[in-house]
Amino acid sequence: MKKILTVTVAALLSFTSAYADWQPEGPIKLLIGFRAGGGADTMARLIAEDINEKYGWEFIPENVTGAGGAVMARELIGSAADGTAIGVGITDTLAYGLLAARDPGYALEDFNVLATLAGTQMAVVAKSDRGWKTFSDVIAAAKSGQDISFGAMTPRLADGAYYIGKVNDVNFNIVSSYKGGKAVLNAINASDVDVGWVAGPQKAGVQAGDLVNLVNGEDQPLAVSPDSQPLSDIGVDFSFGATFVAMAPAALPDDVSQAWQEAIKTVLQTEGSKSNSFITKVFSLKVMLGADAYAYVENEAVDAKTLLDATAD
């Protein structure tokens, strides 16, 4: 038994060493599926900076926007599967967006989902002076005859608003023309809409007492209001938050994939690193690696199909 254990430990150390020894052959093309200057773009660039400082890997960031991340995804699968092309996107790109598109040009199995990185702080938000404490109060107001307008910034969230109304037998006036959560938040503050999906910019307003997170849109507690009503209370058994992911072409060799997973995990979980500090301030850490990350995306795809089927009528 002792001899077998010694051999096993030695093999494991050799295996780990192989991953640690991998180095990219040349600079890494970092494809960022978000506009320059936004929170997601900043996060991706800070992760690259941290990895560069720790491992010496050189990055060339490139913002590849369009079609909810699909443009970035299509470019990534056409890149070399050698660790020198990495994409940063969201699970929507590989779940709802993929299923909703007529011809996305890619499939989930075209990618190695290296890691989930961070989650948003998605909630349905209203001004506190409306008097609503939970979304159940909004449903009650709608059932009493009050017209409720509901702001959304993506097709998935517009479908989510419709689905919430459908399972609760109410109709909302859904306004889905907003470009980003900050635009929805501005509309809420201006009383252009009564409630709306917001993914994090509401934090200061909630802390000040001017805004309230009526229902938690995430699959984990909200940082600023961990006791917010869960979606399950209003008949919804899945979530609507966005989870950011690092991905590569599916044919990435195992040693390269493991080296990337280790690098991402190390910098994200190092307290005080640039990426860790930014994410814990703006988003929430949500680190899963390899098979666990892939399974998370698969589960979101199941939820997306449920949502699309339920809103197809």
Short mmCIF file of C-alpha atoms in Angstrom, two decimals, residues 123-127 151-153 178-206 210-213:
data_model
loop_
_atom_site.label_atom_id
_atom_site.label_comp_id
_atom_site.label_asym_id
_atom_site.label_seq_id
_atom_site.Cartn_x
_atom_site.Cartn_y
_atom_site.Cartn_z
CA ALA A 123 -32.80 41.85 -9.66
CA VAL A 124 -36.14 43.42 -10.50
CA VAL A 125 -35.82 46.94 -9.11
CA ALA A 126 -38.24 49.73 -8.22
CA LYS A 127 -38.10 53.07 -6.45
CA GLY A 151 -38.08 47.52 -18.34
CA ALA A 152 -35.65 45.02 -19.86
CA MET A 153 -32.37 45.26 -21.78
CA TYR A 178 -33.02 49.73 -23.32
CA LYS A 179 -29.30 49.37 -23.99
CA GLY A 180 -27.91 48.03 -20.74
CA GLY A 181 -28.94 47.89 -17.11
CA LYS A 182 -27.89 51.45 -16.42
CA ALA A 183 -30.40 52.66 -19.01
CA VAL A 184 -33.14 50.63 -17.29
CA LEU A 185 -32.09 52.09 -13.94
CA ASN A 186 -32.28 55.61 -15.36
CA ALA A 187 -35.78 54.86 -16.62
CA ILE A 188 -36.83 53.61 -13.18
CA ASN A 189 -35.45 56.71 -11.48
CA ALA A 190 -37.20 58.94 -14.03
CA SER A 191 -40.48 57.01 -13.51
CA ASP A 192 -40.53 56.07 -17.19
CA VAL A 193 -41.08 52.47 -16.08
CA ASP A 194 -42.42 51.09 -12.81
CA VAL A 195 -40.00 48.19 -12.41
CA GLY A 196 -37.12 46.77 -14.39
CA TRP A 197 -34.27 44.29 -14.58
CA VAL A 198 -30.98 45.78 -13.35
CA ALA A 199 -27.77 43.77 -12.94
CA GLY A 200 -25.70 45.75 -10.44
CA PRO A 201 -25.83 49.53 -10.96
CA GLN A 202 -28.69 49.68 -8.44
CA LYS A 203 -26.31 48.94 -5.54
CA ALA A 204 -25.77 52.53 -4.39
CA GLY A 205 -29.49 53.35 -4.62
CA VAL A 206 -30.44 50.25 -2.63
CA ASP A 210 -33.93 55.02 -2.63
CA LEU A 211 -34.34 51.74 -4.52
CA VAL A 212 -35.44 48.23 -3.58
CA ASN A 213 -34.50 44.85 -5.06
#
